[in-house]
Each structure stands twice: as structure tokens, then as C-alpha cells.
Amino acid sequence: MVQKSRAVPAIFENKSVQVPQSVCSASCTPGFHKVLRQGQPACCYDCVPCAAGEITNGTDLSVCLKCGEDEWSNEKKDTCIPRTTEFLSYEEPMGATLASISALLSSLTLITLCIFSYYRDTPIVRANNRDLSYLLLVSLKLCFLCPFIFIGRPSRWTCLFRQVTFGLVFSLSVSCILAKTLTVIVAFRATKPNSNLKKWLGTRTSIFLIILCSMFQVIICTIWLSTKPPYSGVNTSSSMKLIIQCYEGSVLLFYLMLGYMGFLAGFSFILAFLSRNLPDSFNEAKHITFSLLVFASVWISFIPAYLSTQGKYMVAVEVFAILASSSGLLACIFLPKVYIILLRPDMNSKSYLLGK
């Protein structure tokens, strides 16, 4: 009796058949997290990449882990890596260049001061109150030294006195220019017979005016430091960088300080512009007018550039504005006089000063 052979199930005849899976989604790799699909079984989910600054270092994790404040996620979002710190330092090319320019211009100002001191008895130095010229040169030298407070890692003390020092020194410079402008105007108006303006000529009147104008800036800065002073902090808005910067504390008082400095410059510019046609052999009023025009142009351009940048580039913009505006004052007011003193001594005479 022949036995019938038993039929082999089809699943064993087809060797390519895979074992069925018990889930409908593949495993989520590191850098992704699971998000369940609505209305479907718990085994059905989507793998969604972690957000910036978050990671997953395992498979099938439901929640991403947030990196620390001084860390950030890598490209795969499976590891937290340290953030780099950013500030305008002396080691980088931009900071080193600005520091070198500041030192060079400060040295040129000192050389100019030495030239004026050596030729202090010549007509061109004595023409417009040499004491004012000395004080203006000293204040410009301080202006050129201000960038050294801005460059370097911000600290509590540098942030506290950075903007205040800048505001006081520049107000002193502009006050000196205002005093020089008034000296030029009064000097020519006082030549008329029986003029009462002669009593206003002299160093005492100029010094009093400088102290008065600078005192208002001192009051503003004192209120600023005693209420909402500047401070150092860390800006974490950038993804891969920790921006170490100074915050103004009171933005209103910061712009009030700039506004007062602009008011002094604007008032000086108007006076110098109106007196530009006075018969001055050395064109002092014209030189002051042009210098203040350069000064105003730099600081008007500074405000939108300052507001549109952040971090070290914001500091670099302000340092550049300080150097450019101070250079304009030094070059326009003193360079023509240095040229006459050193290269045209024939013009440095009382007869030429009087136009004879």
C-alpha cells in the first residue's frame, strides 16, 4: 500500500519570505525623537529631528535633551559640543589693527602737542589761545586712547566706565572746539572801538565755558552710573557662539549722552559756519567748520551701523567711529598749522597774520 506524500506549506516553499514585523515604523536613530501618529496604534510613529540646541543619544527616544547654556548640538544632533566665546580681542586681526591705529594716532597727537609747545611763542600758536590748543590736543589724545577700553574681554569695570569715559572725553574735546570758535568770533568783534567784548577774551572765560559745558555731561553720566549702570553679560542668541558683551543698562541715558555731545557739536558747527568768512589769515573758522562736518558725518553714520550689528562687530563700529571722528578733528584743525610751522615758516609771522 502506497502512502500519499503530505503537502508542504507554501511559506516554506518560498525561501524569500521575511518574518513579519510587529511595528509599522522603523527605529529612530540618535538625533531624532518619536512622535506618535494620531489615530494609529502606539507602534506607529514618525522620526522627527531634534531642534537646534537639543540632542538624543539613543534609539527610539521620545524626548530630546536640551544642551547646557555653554553648549550646542552638533550637525547630527546626537552630541552636545562646547560653544566658542566671542569678543573683540587683541589677538584677532581686527582688534589688533584697531589697537595699532589707536596707538599711532595717539602718538601723532603727542607729537603735535610737542610741536605746539616748542613753537609756543610763534604767531600761529598764539593766534587762537594756545592754552585751548594744548587742552584740545590732550583731550584728543585721550579720545585716541579710549579704544583700549573697548578692545579685550569685557569685564565689570571696563563695561562700567567704557561709555562714560568716551562721553566725558569727547564732550571735553567738543567743548574746547566751541571755546575756540567763540574766541575767534569775539577776537574779531572786539577790534571795533569801545567794544565791550574785550573783557570776554582770555583763558579764564574759555576755561569757564569748557567746565560749564562738560559739567552737564558729568551730571548725565553720574545719574547713569547711580541708577542703571552698564554691565557685562553673555548673549546666547547666537547658535554656536557665546557673545560676551557690555550692556548699556539704561539705553535712554546712553542716547542722552550721545545727544548732548551732538548738541555741542551742532552748536559749534553753526557758530563756525556763520563766522567762516571772517578775515582770518589762517582760516581758523573754516578749519573748525570742516572738522565738525566730518565729526557729525561719522556719528550720524554710526547710529544705524551700531544698531544693525552685534557682538564684536558692534564694538568695532564704535571704535572706528571714535578713531575716525577724532582723526577728523586732529587733521582739519591742527594739520594745516603744523604744515605752516614746519614747512612754511614765512607764513608764521605777525605780518602775515594781520594780512599785510
PDB file of C-alpha atoms in Angstrom, residues 19 41 55 61-62 82 86 128 135 152 159 164 185 193 199 210 214 259 264 292 311 333 346:
ATOM      1  CA  VAL A  19       9.432  37.438   9.062  1.00  0.00           C
ATOM      2  CA  PRO A  41      -1.618  52.263  17.167  1.00  0.00           C
ATOM      3  CA  ILE A  55      20.068  66.027  21.119  1.00  0.00           C
ATOM      4  CA  LEU A  61      13.691  58.167  22.410  1.00  0.00           C
ATOM      5  CA  SER A  62      10.527  60.201  22.811  1.00  0.00           C
ATOM      6  CA  PRO A  82      31.104  73.462  23.743  1.00  0.00           C
ATOM      7  CA  GLU A  86      33.298  85.820  21.018  1.00  0.00           C
ATOM      8  CA  ASN A 128      43.782 131.403  18.908  1.00  0.00           C
ATOM      9  CA  LEU A 135      43.834 121.300  26.164  1.00  0.00           C
ATOM     10  CA  GLY A 152      39.604  92.957  25.103  1.00  0.00           C
ATOM     11  CA  CYS A 159      31.799  97.888  30.921  1.00  0.00           C
ATOM     12  CA  VAL A 164      31.146 107.025  30.366  1.00  0.00           C
ATOM     13  CA  ILE A 185      34.371 135.360  16.831  1.00  0.00           C
ATOM     14  CA  PRO A 193      36.429 150.865  19.035  1.00  0.00           C
ATOM     15  CA  LYS A 199      36.603 141.622  28.591  1.00  0.00           C
ATOM     16  CA  ILE A 210      34.628 124.349  28.940  1.00  0.00           C
ATOM     17  CA  SER A 214      31.434 119.466  30.385  1.00  0.00           C
ATOM     18  CA  GLY A 259      22.597 113.539  22.089  1.00  0.00           C
ATOM     19  CA  LEU A 264      27.590 120.677  21.491  1.00  0.00           C
ATOM     20  CA  LEU A 292      32.881 119.432  12.772  1.00  0.00           C
ATOM     21  CA  GLY A 311      28.899  91.289  19.398  1.00  0.00           C
ATOM     22  CA  ILE A 333      42.286 121.830  12.909  1.00  0.00           C
ATOM     23  CA  ASP A 346      57.430 132.585   6.223  1.00  0.00           C
TER      24      ASP A 346
END
